[in-house]
Amino acid sequence: MSWFARLRLVSVLLTLALTACGGDGGHGTPGSSGLGDPYFPKAGNGGYDVTHYALDLAYDPGTRHLTGTAALTARATQDLSAFNLDLRGLTVDRVTVEGDRARWHRTGDELTVRPPRGLAARDTFRVTVRYSGTPVTITDPDGSEEGWIPTVDGALALGEPVGSMTWFPGNHHPSDKASYAITVTVPEGLRAVSNGELTSERTEKGRTTFAWRAAEPMASYVATLAVGDYDIRRSTAAGVPAYTAVVPEEAEASAKVLARLPQVMEWAAYNFGPYPFSSTGAIVDGQGVSGYALETQNRPVFPGAPDIALLVHEIAHQWFGNSVTPRSWQDMWLNEGFATYAEWLWEEDQGGDTAQETFEALYDSEDADLWAFPPAEPTGPGHISDRPVYDRGAMVVHQIRRAVGDDTFYDLVQGWTADHRHGTADTAGFTAYVEEHAPDVDFGRVWADWLYGEGKPDRP
């Protein structure tokens, strides 16, 4: 054998050895591109769980240009030869896994990453993506807008159900929650407000950098970023720091309701259990920016000055939706039914209509939309925020309360939020929990008629 043939043989053997140990990224199989959600099947990805997002962003409102570096710490749940991240638009400049350059490609909203070496199940790894571009606004199936929404002097990022993929790559499904560190640089004079606590703020060469930290687990759909001119107020509410950011034109109209934030927080903690996060607050943007409020974690977003009922609703979501997060988008009623029922309870406790009177008024209304579908079975992705999810969902909660009585009801609610604190839950788990903790009550008709039943149930 010539020296050239021997050299080629050594090269082939070396290549085979590297392939066997995963040197070409072939170890394992690719994670799935989507988790099969009943309404958004391509949302999220299989094969790994994210435990932490570190986002380093810079935004120029004048050009609407965003640059970012997203470093995700994740744990493989299977042997992985490749995995996907959700990302809409934007240009990917570089991807590394554990500091080594990784191969990648784009298909639609999927960024497929092939690490230089395969990842074994239970491995913890870090993937870093550098990207840039003009983030897009998404029009949802119900006609609302989410994602990256430009404003007069900045932008507002809203993520329900899939909009967060417009400003950072990730595993964008509510079943995968993580902690966050979000650092944002904007032109001096503007503010960047996000989730959690503001850990630092510094200005240099005409740019200001804000660093936010959300230590408790958070689903990406309740991550937010608001860039613009805001009046800032720092205070405390229910024993935790409160940070509110209000656009100047809404400051006067918002002041009276936002001053009641401590009262609402204390009331909610009394009824639902200890507050699950380390800070609270609100973001009040201009009217018409989003057209809806959203329960972004720690500080919900409002489209103009909220009334007290809306503040109660979004604060209640910090327990129902943010701490106890739906396992799939089919479980939205667990968020909205409880947050709507919180409005009923607040009204009752403030000397207004009782929850029973609110229930009866709804039942006697002529609005056919209320009975369009069962709360636990929306008819499609464009209907997960329709009236049956909110109002009929609250009617389910009220039927549980009527069946068990007030003492057991509040024990159930507080036990549910405690047992699933910072976790996820689905409808089957909730009904099983209720039955287990009220074993002497027959909930058959409640589930059959109110939670899953078609049309308007008989008057209870």
Tab-separated table of C-alpha atoms in Angstrom:
chain	number	residue	atom	x	y	z
A	1	MET	CA	0.000	0.000	0.000
A	2	SER	CA	1.378	3.394	-0.990
A	3	TRP	CA	1.834	6.168	1.557
A	4	PHE	CA	-1.062	8.032	-0.140
A	5	ALA	CA	-3.410	5.066	0.237
A	6	ARG	CA	-2.357	4.623	3.865
A	7	LEU	CA	-3.053	8.329	4.481
A	8	ARG	CA	-6.533	8.037	2.968
A	9	LEU	CA	-7.276	4.941	5.072
A	10	VAL	CA	-6.258	6.762	8.254
A	11	SER	CA	-8.457	9.692	7.225
A	12	VAL	CA	-11.475	7.430	6.642
A	13	LEU	CA	-10.988	5.640	9.971
A	14	LEU	CA	-10.665	8.958	11.785
A	15	THR	CA	-13.843	10.226	10.156
A	16	LEU	CA	-15.715	7.081	11.181
A	17	ALA	CA	-14.482	7.440	14.750
A	18	LEU	CA	-15.595	11.043	14.937
A	19	THR	CA	-18.982	10.139	13.479
A	20	ALA	CA	-19.445	7.370	16.042
A	21	CYS	CA	-18.885	9.795	18.916
A	22	GLY	CA	-21.181	12.443	17.447
A	23	GLY	CA	-18.484	14.613	15.926
A	24	ASP	CA	-20.688	15.608	12.971
A	25	GLY	CA	-23.753	16.330	15.074
A	26	GLY	CA	-25.297	12.998	14.048
A	27	HIS	CA	-25.636	11.621	17.589
A	28	GLY	CA	-29.310	11.097	18.445
A	29	THR	CA	-32.276	12.319	16.436
A	30	PRO	CA	-33.681	15.795	15.708
A	31	GLY	CA	-36.131	17.305	18.159
A	32	SER	CA	-39.600	17.925	16.789
A	33	SER	CA	-40.446	21.247	15.122
A	34	GLY	CA	-43.585	21.882	17.134
A	35	LEU	CA	-45.259	20.393	20.180
A	36	GLY	CA	-48.566	19.512	18.550
A	37	ASP	CA	-50.636	22.069	20.456
A	38	PRO	CA	-54.323	21.610	19.558
A	39	TYR	CA	-54.568	25.163	18.205
A	40	PHE	CA	-50.967	26.118	17.396
A	41	PRO	CA	-49.290	22.801	16.514
A	42	LYS	CA	-46.019	24.371	15.340
A	43	ALA	CA	-45.561	26.440	18.509
A	44	GLY	CA	-42.679	25.292	20.669
A	45	ASN	CA	-40.257	22.491	19.904
A	46	GLY	CA	-39.470	19.041	21.192
A	47	GLY	CA	-36.292	17.509	22.563
A	48	TYR	CA	-35.293	20.108	25.145
A	49	ASP	CA	-36.521	22.397	27.925
A	50	VAL	CA	-35.230	25.949	28.303
A	51	THR	CA	-34.318	26.937	31.849
A	52	HIS	CA	-32.994	30.467	31.246
A	53	TYR	CA	-33.013	33.179	28.584
A	54	ALA	CA	-30.328	35.874	28.559
A	55	LEU	CA	-31.300	38.517	25.997
A	56	ASP	CA	-29.009	41.423	25.108
A	57	LEU	CA	-30.905	43.796	22.811
A	58	ALA	CA	-30.498	47.224	21.228
A	59	TYR	CA	-33.333	49.066	19.519
A	60	ASP	CA	-33.396	52.243	17.445
A	61	PRO	CA	-36.978	53.548	17.122
A	62	GLY	CA	-35.950	55.895	14.313
A	63	THR	CA	-34.946	53.074	11.999
A	64	ARG	CA	-36.995	50.363	13.777
A	65	HIS	CA	-33.854	48.244	13.792
A	66	LEU	CA	-33.285	45.614	16.475
A	67	THR	CA	-30.017	43.821	17.162
A	68	GLY	CA	-29.872	41.005	19.645
A	69	THR	CA	-27.944	38.185	21.183
A	70	ALA	CA	-30.056	35.462	22.777
A	71	ALA	CA	-28.263	32.935	24.995
A	72	LEU	CA	-30.509	30.051	26.008
A	73	THR	CA	-29.605	27.543	28.695
A	74	ALA	CA	-31.506	24.316	28.113
A	75	ARG	CA	-31.633	20.656	29.084
A	76	ALA	CA	-31.927	17.954	26.446
A	77	THR	CA	-34.854	15.593	27.007
A	78	GLN	CA	-33.614	13.119	24.394
A	79	ASP	CA	-30.447	12.367	22.464
A	80	LEU	CA	-30.345	15.268	19.998
A	81	SER	CA	-28.644	15.577	16.652
A	82	ALA	CA	-30.508	18.838	15.976
A	83	PHE	CA	-33.148	21.040	17.565
A	84	ASN	CA	-35.387	23.923	16.571
A	85	LEU	CA	-36.026	27.417	17.859
A	86	ASP	CA	-39.075	29.501	16.946
A	87	LEU	CA	-38.147	32.780	15.232
A	88	ARG	CA	-40.180	34.860	12.810
A	89	GLY	CA	-38.399	37.278	10.514
A	90	LEU	CA	-35.075	38.853	11.542
A	91	THR	CA	-31.709	37.828	10.150
A	92	VAL	CA	-29.617	35.223	11.930
A	93	ASP	CA	-25.936	36.127	11.862
A	94	ARG	CA	-24.325	33.401	13.960
A	95	VAL	CA	-25.274	30.394	16.092
A	96	THR	CA	-23.074	28.610	18.629
A	97	VAL	CA	-23.699	25.654	20.912
A	98	GLU	CA	-21.463	25.475	23.972
A	99	GLY	CA	-19.271	28.147	22.362
A	100	ASP	CA	-18.666	26.218	19.119
A	101	ARG	CA	-20.023	27.324	15.757
A	102	ALA	CA	-23.130	25.369	14.816
A	103	ARG	CA	-24.749	24.767	11.457
A	104	TRP	CA	-28.263	26.144	11.055
A	105	HIS	CA	-30.968	26.800	8.496
A	106	ARG	CA	-34.328	28.584	8.325
A	107	THR	CA	-37.685	27.243	7.195
A	108	GLY	CA	-40.631	29.510	7.864
A	109	ASP	CA	-40.699	30.292	11.585
A	110	GLU	CA	-38.271	27.472	12.395
A	111	LEU	CA	-34.566	27.983	13.062
A	112	THR	CA	-33.011	24.518	12.962
A	113	VAL	CA	-29.708	24.212	14.813
A	114	ARG	CA	-27.318	21.316	14.268
A	115	PRO	CA	-24.650	21.342	16.999
A	116	PRO	CA	-21.122	20.228	16.109
A	117	ARG	CA	-21.507	17.316	18.530
A	118	GLY	CA	-24.646	15.433	19.435
A	119	LEU	CA	-26.310	16.205	22.749
A	120	ALA	CA	-27.159	13.373	25.106
A	121	ALA	CA	-30.417	13.217	27.011
A	122	ARG	CA	-30.224	15.182	30.281
A	123	ASP	CA	-27.261	17.232	29.014
A	124	THR	CA	-27.421	20.910	29.899
A	125	PHE	CA	-26.270	23.084	27.014
A	126	ARG	CA	-26.111	26.726	25.982
A	127	VAL	CA	-27.129	27.917	22.529
A	128	THR	CA	-26.374	31.491	21.502
A	129	VAL	CA	-27.980	33.230	18.538
A	130	ARG	CA	-26.895	36.595	17.151
A	131	TYR	CA	-29.556	38.256	15.030
A	132	SER	CA	-30.796	41.595	13.707
A	133	GLY	CA	-33.435	43.239	11.575
A	134	THR	CA	-36.831	44.892	11.744
A	135	PRO	CA	-39.216	42.909	13.960
A	136	VAL	CA	-42.676	42.257	12.565
A	137	THR	CA	-46.210	42.588	13.860
A	138	ILE	CA	-48.400	39.474	13.710
A	139	THR	CA	-52.113	39.550	12.974
A	140	ASP	CA	-53.728	36.729	14.912
A	141	PRO	CA	-56.587	34.501	13.704
A	142	ASP	CA	-58.991	36.657	15.743
A	143	GLY	CA	-57.772	39.833	14.030
A	144	SER	CA	-55.806	41.253	16.990
A	145	GLU	CA	-52.170	42.308	16.657
A	146	GLU	CA	-49.234	40.978	18.662
A	147	GLY	CA	-45.513	40.552	18.350
A	148	TRP	CA	-43.484	43.732	17.893
A	149	ILE	CA	-45.821	46.728	17.678
A	150	PRO	CA	-44.124	50.048	16.757
A	151	THR	CA	-45.282	53.152	18.651
A	152	VAL	CA	-44.752	56.858	18.046
A	153	ASP	CA	-41.472	56.909	19.964
A	154	GLY	CA	-40.628	53.241	20.540
A	155	ALA	CA	-42.259	49.831	20.497
A	156	LEU	CA	-44.372	47.443	22.537
A	157	ALA	CA	-43.759	43.676	22.462
A	158	LEU	CA	-46.720	41.428	23.265
A	159	GLY	CA	-46.610	37.655	22.954
A	160	GLU	CA	-49.992	35.970	23.327
A	161	PRO	CA	-50.083	33.414	21.824
A	162	VAL	CA	-46.935	33.312	19.638
A	163	GLY	CA	-45.729	36.892	19.231
A	164	SER	CA	-42.566	36.631	21.297
A	165	MET	CA	-40.872	34.807	18.421
A	166	THR	CA	-40.790	38.144	16.575
A	167	TRP	CA	-38.133	39.578	18.914
A	168	PHE	CA	-36.169	36.631	20.269
A	169	PRO	CA	-35.622	32.971	19.325
A	170	GLY	CA	-36.928	30.410	21.773
A	171	ASN	CA	-39.190	27.546	22.666
A	172	HIS	CA	-42.369	29.559	22.356
A	173	HIS	CA	-45.050	27.435	23.962
A	174	PRO	CA	-46.597	27.991	27.409
A	175	SER	CA	-45.561	24.526	28.588
A	176	ASP	CA	-41.857	25.546	28.632
A	177	LYS	CA	-41.182	28.189	31.289
A	178	ALA	CA	-37.816	29.725	32.176
A	179	SER	CA	-36.159	32.563	34.068
A	180	TYR	CA	-35.109	35.654	32.113
A	181	ALA	CA	-32.417	38.324	32.088
A	182	ILE	CA	-33.266	41.048	29.560
A	183	THR	CA	-30.820	43.860	28.834
A	184	VAL	CA	-32.000	46.572	26.442
A	185	THR	CA	-30.137	49.586	25.035
A	186	VAL	CA	-32.159	52.502	23.636
A	187	PRO	CA	-31.513	56.166	22.773
A	188	GLU	CA	-30.979	58.379	25.798
A	189	GLY	CA	-34.244	59.912	26.986
A	190	LEU	CA	-36.294	56.807	26.329
A	191	ARG	CA	-36.991	53.994	28.759
A	192	ALA	CA	-37.058	50.236	28.257
A	193	VAL	CA	-39.439	48.421	30.606
A	194	SER	CA	-39.617	44.661	30.892
A	195	ASN	CA	-40.475	41.872	33.328
A	196	GLY	CA	-39.141	41.333	36.825
A	197	GLU	CA	-36.887	43.808	38.588
A	198	LEU	CA	-34.713	46.567	37.166
A	199	THR	CA	-31.206	45.668	38.323
A	200	SER	CA	-29.239	48.450	36.637
A	201	GLU	CA	-29.546	51.541	34.449
A	202	ARG	CA	-26.616	53.338	32.856
A	203	THR	CA	-26.187	55.999	30.174
A	204	GLU	CA	-23.155	56.328	27.961
A	205	LYS	CA	-22.561	58.101	24.650
A	206	GLY	CA	-26.196	58.971	24.119
A	207	ARG	CA	-27.541	55.490	24.822
A	208	THR	CA	-29.144	54.101	27.974
A	209	THR	CA	-28.995	50.449	28.931
A	210	PHE	CA	-31.625	48.898	31.197
A	211	ALA	CA	-31.077	45.454	32.757
A	212	TRP	CA	-34.107	43.474	33.951
A	213	ARG	CA	-34.190	40.150	35.773
A	214	ALA	CA	-37.188	37.830	36.143
A	215	ALA	CA	-36.029	35.030	38.414
A	216	GLU	CA	-39.321	33.135	38.666
A	217	PRO	CA	-40.292	30.849	35.772
A	218	MET	CA	-42.103	32.655	32.978
A	219	ALA	CA	-43.824	31.500	29.803
A	220	SER	CA	-42.550	33.425	26.803
A	221	TYR	CA	-46.018	34.665	25.860
A	222	VAL	CA	-46.087	36.872	28.984
A	223	ALA	CA	-42.616	38.308	28.365
A	224	THR	CA	-42.782	41.955	27.343
A	225	LEU	CA	-40.659	44.915	26.346
A	226	ALA	CA	-41.947	48.483	26.204
A	227	VAL	CA	-39.701	51.176	24.741
A	228	GLY	CA	-40.725	54.819	24.851
A	229	ASP	CA	-41.271	57.921	26.928
A	230	TYR	CA	-42.840	56.823	30.230
A	231	ASP	CA	-43.521	58.420	33.580
A	232	ILE	CA	-42.041	56.047	36.152
A	233	ARG	CA	-43.320	55.496	39.669
A	234	ARG	CA	-41.711	53.214	42.231
A	235	SER	CA	-43.561	52.127	45.354
A	236	THR	CA	-44.528	48.929	47.180
A	237	ALA	CA	-47.660	46.814	47.066
A	238	ALA	CA	-48.447	43.817	49.251
A	239	GLY	CA	-44.851	43.775	50.459
A	240	VAL	CA	-43.108	43.694	47.065
A	241	PRO	CA	-41.634	46.463	44.895
A	242	ALA	CA	-44.090	48.046	42.452
A	243	TYR	CA	-42.829	49.660	39.230
A	244	THR	CA	-45.342	51.430	37.002
A	245	ALA	CA	-44.617	52.985	33.622
A	246	VAL	CA	-47.259	55.250	32.094
A	247	VAL	CA	-47.135	57.274	28.879
A	248	PRO	CA	-47.477	60.955	29.825
A	249	GLU	CA	-50.805	61.450	28.058
A	250	GLU	CA	-52.404	58.714	30.213
A	251	ALA	CA	-50.774	59.660	33.531
A	252	GLU	CA	-53.624	61.750	34.935
A	253	ALA	CA	-56.357	59.348	33.827
A	254	SER	CA	-54.450	56.355	35.264
A	255	ALA	CA	-53.455	57.817	38.606
A	256	LYS	CA	-56.622	57.046	40.593
A	257	VAL	CA	-56.858	53.385	39.552
A	258	LEU	CA	-53.119	52.654	39.802
A	259	ALA	CA	-53.142	54.115	43.314
A	260	ARG	CA	-55.377	51.172	44.246
A	261	LEU	CA	-52.785	48.602	43.141
A	262	PRO	CA	-51.722	47.835	46.757
A	263	GLN	CA	-55.378	47.285	47.719
A	264	VAL	CA	-55.969	44.972	44.766
A	265	MET	CA	-52.772	43.038	45.467
A	266	GLU	CA	-53.653	42.515	49.121
A	267	TRP	CA	-57.208	41.494	48.254
A	268	ALA	CA	-55.987	38.999	45.638
A	269	ALA	CA	-53.395	37.489	47.994
A	270	TYR	CA	-56.063	37.060	50.676
A	271	ASN	CA	-58.330	35.205	48.252
A	272	PHE	CA	-55.893	33.322	46.004
A	273	GLY	CA	-52.866	32.714	48.219
A	274	PRO	CA	-49.429	34.360	48.538
A	275	TYR	CA	-48.382	36.529	45.604
A	276	PRO	CA	-46.163	34.316	43.406
A	277	PHE	CA	-43.635	36.899	42.187
A	278	SER	CA	-41.047	39.268	43.623
A	279	SER	CA	-42.364	42.495	42.069
A	280	THR	CA	-45.505	43.979	40.583
A	281	GLY	CA	-46.630	47.057	38.674
A	282	ALA	CA	-48.179	48.070	35.381
A	283	ILE	CA	-47.388	49.441	31.925
A	284	VAL	CA	-49.927	51.880	30.531
A	285	ASP	CA	-49.340	52.610	26.867
A	286	GLY	CA	-51.208	54.892	24.522
A	287	GLN	CA	-54.763	54.172	23.480
A	288	GLY	CA	-54.930	52.241	20.251
A	289	VAL	CA	-51.414	50.788	20.440
A	290	SER	CA	-52.604	47.248	21.096
A	291	GLY	CA	-56.353	47.465	21.605
A	292	TYR	CA	-56.298	45.000	24.511
A	293	ALA	CA	-54.740	44.458	27.919
A	294	LEU	CA	-52.347	41.577	28.520
A	295	GLU	CA	-51.230	39.890	31.731
A	296	THR	CA	-47.505	40.265	31.071
A	297	GLN	CA	-45.693	38.845	34.088
A	298	ASN	CA	-45.067	41.183	37.052
A	299	ARG	CA	-46.550	44.216	35.297
A	300	PRO	CA	-49.533	43.842	32.963
A	301	VAL	CA	-49.896	46.059	29.901
A	302	PHE	CA	-52.950	48.299	29.444
A	303	PRO	CA	-54.051	50.156	26.269
A	304	GLY	CA	-54.762	53.452	27.959
A	305	ALA	CA	-55.889	54.057	31.534
A	306	PRO	CA	-57.533	50.930	33.007
A	307	ASP	CA	-60.644	50.856	35.127
A	308	ILE	CA	-60.625	48.974	38.420
A	309	ALA	CA	-62.252	45.836	36.992
A	310	LEU	CA	-59.543	45.504	34.337
A	311	LEU	CA	-56.803	46.038	36.919
A	312	VAL	CA	-58.327	43.308	39.101
A	313	HIS	CA	-58.561	40.987	36.091
A	314	GLU	CA	-54.928	41.386	35.027
A	315	ILE	CA	-53.558	41.181	38.571
A	316	ALA	CA	-55.556	37.962	39.115
A	317	HIS	CA	-53.775	36.578	36.062
A	318	GLN	CA	-50.508	36.687	37.979
A	319	TRP	CA	-51.877	33.649	39.827
A	320	PHE	CA	-54.029	32.215	37.032
A	321	GLY	CA	-52.000	32.107	33.839
A	322	ASN	CA	-48.609	33.436	34.895
A	323	SER	CA	-47.824	31.301	37.940
A	324	VAL	CA	-50.205	28.450	37.060
A	325	THR	CA	-49.750	28.409	33.296
A	326	PRO	CA	-51.899	26.499	30.780
A	327	ARG	CA	-50.218	23.389	29.465
A	328	SER	CA	-51.742	24.036	26.047
A	329	TRP	CA	-53.790	26.793	24.443
A	330	GLN	CA	-56.879	24.636	24.823
A	331	ASP	CA	-56.658	25.301	28.572
A	332	MET	CA	-57.097	29.084	28.225
A	333	TRP	CA	-60.310	29.015	30.253
A	334	LEU	CA	-58.213	28.203	33.344
A	335	ASN	CA	-56.637	31.643	32.839
A	336	GLU	CA	-59.580	33.688	31.718
A	337	GLY	CA	-62.365	31.990	33.636
A	338	PHE	CA	-60.626	32.571	36.959
A	339	ALA	CA	-59.513	36.127	36.103
A	340	THR	CA	-63.061	36.998	35.056
A	341	TYR	CA	-64.443	35.420	38.216
A	342	ALA	CA	-61.992	37.551	40.191
A	343	GLU	CA	-63.846	40.583	38.822
A	344	TRP	CA	-67.113	39.098	40.137
A	345	LEU	CA	-65.597	38.465	43.557
A	346	TRP	CA	-64.147	41.971	43.737
A	347	GLU	CA	-67.532	43.483	42.875
A	348	GLU	CA	-69.167	41.324	45.520
A	349	ASP	CA	-66.606	42.221	48.181
A	350	GLN	CA	-66.902	45.946	47.398
A	351	GLY	CA	-70.640	45.882	48.088
A	352	GLY	CA	-71.805	45.652	44.480
A	353	ASP	CA	-73.587	42.798	42.742
A	354	THR	CA	-72.967	39.389	44.217
A	355	ALA	CA	-71.318	36.749	42.065
A	356	GLN	CA	-74.677	34.967	41.975
A	357	GLU	CA	-76.384	38.092	40.634
A	358	THR	CA	-73.683	38.486	37.979
A	359	PHE	CA	-74.110	34.827	37.044
A	360	GLU	CA	-77.884	35.190	36.713
A	361	ALA	CA	-77.614	38.346	34.633
A	362	LEU	CA	-75.308	36.554	32.217
A	363	TYR	CA	-77.551	33.509	32.092
A	364	ASP	CA	-80.592	35.650	31.297
A	365	SER	CA	-78.824	37.704	28.634
A	366	GLU	CA	-79.772	37.239	25.005
A	367	ASP	CA	-76.155	37.048	23.786
A	368	ALA	CA	-75.919	33.826	21.777
A	369	ASP	CA	-72.123	34.219	21.556
A	370	LEU	CA	-71.884	33.234	25.232
A	371	TRP	CA	-73.045	29.717	24.356
A	372	ALA	CA	-71.198	29.347	21.050
A	373	PHE	CA	-68.956	26.549	22.341
A	374	PRO	CA	-67.876	24.937	25.633
A	375	PRO	CA	-65.159	26.824	27.567
A	376	ALA	CA	-62.803	23.832	27.473
A	377	GLU	CA	-63.222	23.279	23.727
A	378	PRO	CA	-62.831	26.461	21.658
A	379	THR	CA	-63.712	25.861	18.016
A	380	GLY	CA	-60.359	27.054	16.647
A	381	PRO	CA	-57.320	29.280	17.223
A	382	GLY	CA	-59.335	32.384	16.416
A	383	HIS	CA	-61.702	31.705	19.317
A	384	ILE	CA	-59.472	31.040	22.321
A	385	SER	CA	-60.236	34.557	23.575
A	386	ASP	CA	-63.978	34.547	22.883
A	387	ARG	CA	-66.738	35.060	25.447
A	388	PRO	CA	-67.261	31.372	26.318
A	389	VAL	CA	-63.632	31.166	27.510
A	390	TYR	CA	-64.030	34.249	29.716
A	391	ASP	CA	-67.625	34.548	30.892
A	392	ARG	CA	-68.784	30.967	30.612
A	393	GLY	CA	-65.445	29.932	32.115
A	394	ALA	CA	-66.271	32.141	35.101
A	395	MET	CA	-69.694	30.508	35.250
A	396	VAL	CA	-67.956	27.134	35.617
A	397	VAL	CA	-65.953	28.495	38.546
A	398	HIS	CA	-69.136	29.830	40.117
A	399	GLN	CA	-70.856	26.465	39.749
A	400	ILE	CA	-67.948	24.861	41.625
A	401	ARG	CA	-68.298	27.450	44.379
A	402	ARG	CA	-72.044	26.796	44.647
A	403	ALA	CA	-71.452	23.050	44.794
A	404	VAL	CA	-68.861	23.077	47.588
A	405	GLY	CA	-69.633	26.230	49.597
A	406	ASP	CA	-67.379	29.186	50.304
A	407	ASP	CA	-65.006	27.615	52.834
A	408	THR	CA	-64.149	24.650	50.628
A	409	PHE	CA	-64.102	26.830	47.512
A	410	TYR	CA	-61.400	29.156	48.820
A	411	ASP	CA	-59.448	26.180	50.162
A	412	LEU	CA	-59.620	24.678	46.662
A	413	VAL	CA	-58.484	27.861	44.957
A	414	GLN	CA	-55.590	28.498	47.317
A	415	GLY	CA	-54.550	24.857	47.251
A	416	TRP	CA	-54.605	24.859	43.448
A	417	THR	CA	-52.391	27.938	43.173
A	418	ALA	CA	-50.016	26.574	45.835
A	419	ASP	CA	-49.701	23.062	44.410
A	420	HIS	CA	-49.089	24.343	40.854
A	421	ARG	CA	-47.090	27.458	41.722
A	422	HIS	CA	-44.695	28.333	38.862
A	423	GLY	CA	-45.849	25.241	36.961
A	424	THR	CA	-48.295	24.269	34.244
A	425	ALA	CA	-51.708	22.656	34.379
A	426	ASP	CA	-54.463	21.383	32.122
A	427	THR	CA	-58.214	21.005	32.375
A	428	ALA	CA	-58.145	17.296	33.186
A	429	GLY	CA	-55.729	17.962	36.030
A	430	PHE	CA	-57.943	20.722	37.376
A	431	THR	CA	-61.157	18.682	37.370
A	432	ALA	CA	-59.322	15.782	39.022
A	433	TYR	CA	-57.954	18.168	41.666
A	434	VAL	CA	-61.404	19.522	42.446
A	435	GLU	CA	-62.914	16.042	42.714
A	436	GLU	CA	-60.079	14.830	44.931
A	437	HIS	CA	-60.454	17.721	47.371
A	438	ALA	CA	-64.243	17.652	47.479
A	439	PRO	CA	-64.885	13.891	47.357
A	440	ASP	CA	-68.451	14.097	48.679
A	441	VAL	CA	-69.660	16.324	45.839
A	442	ASP	CA	-70.844	15.050	42.462
A	443	PHE	CA	-69.417	17.356	39.784
A	444	GLY	CA	-70.733	15.315	36.876
A	445	ARG	CA	-73.305	17.864	35.711
A	446	VAL	CA	-70.907	20.786	36.247
A	447	TRP	CA	-68.380	19.259	33.881
A	448	ALA	CA	-70.913	17.821	31.425
A	449	ASP	CA	-73.193	20.881	31.189
A	450	TRP	CA	-70.996	23.892	31.911
A	451	LEU	CA	-67.425	22.928	31.027
A	452	TYR	CA	-67.931	20.602	28.069
A	453	GLY	CA	-71.607	20.914	27.179
A	454	GLU	CA	-72.828	22.339	23.874
A	455	GLY	CA	-75.329	25.179	23.971
A	456	LYS	CA	-77.000	26.822	26.929
A	457	PRO	CA	-77.385	24.512	29.944
A	458	ASP	CA	-80.608	24.274	31.874
A	459	ARG	CA	-80.926	26.834	34.635
A	460	PRO	CA	-79.151	25.416	37.717
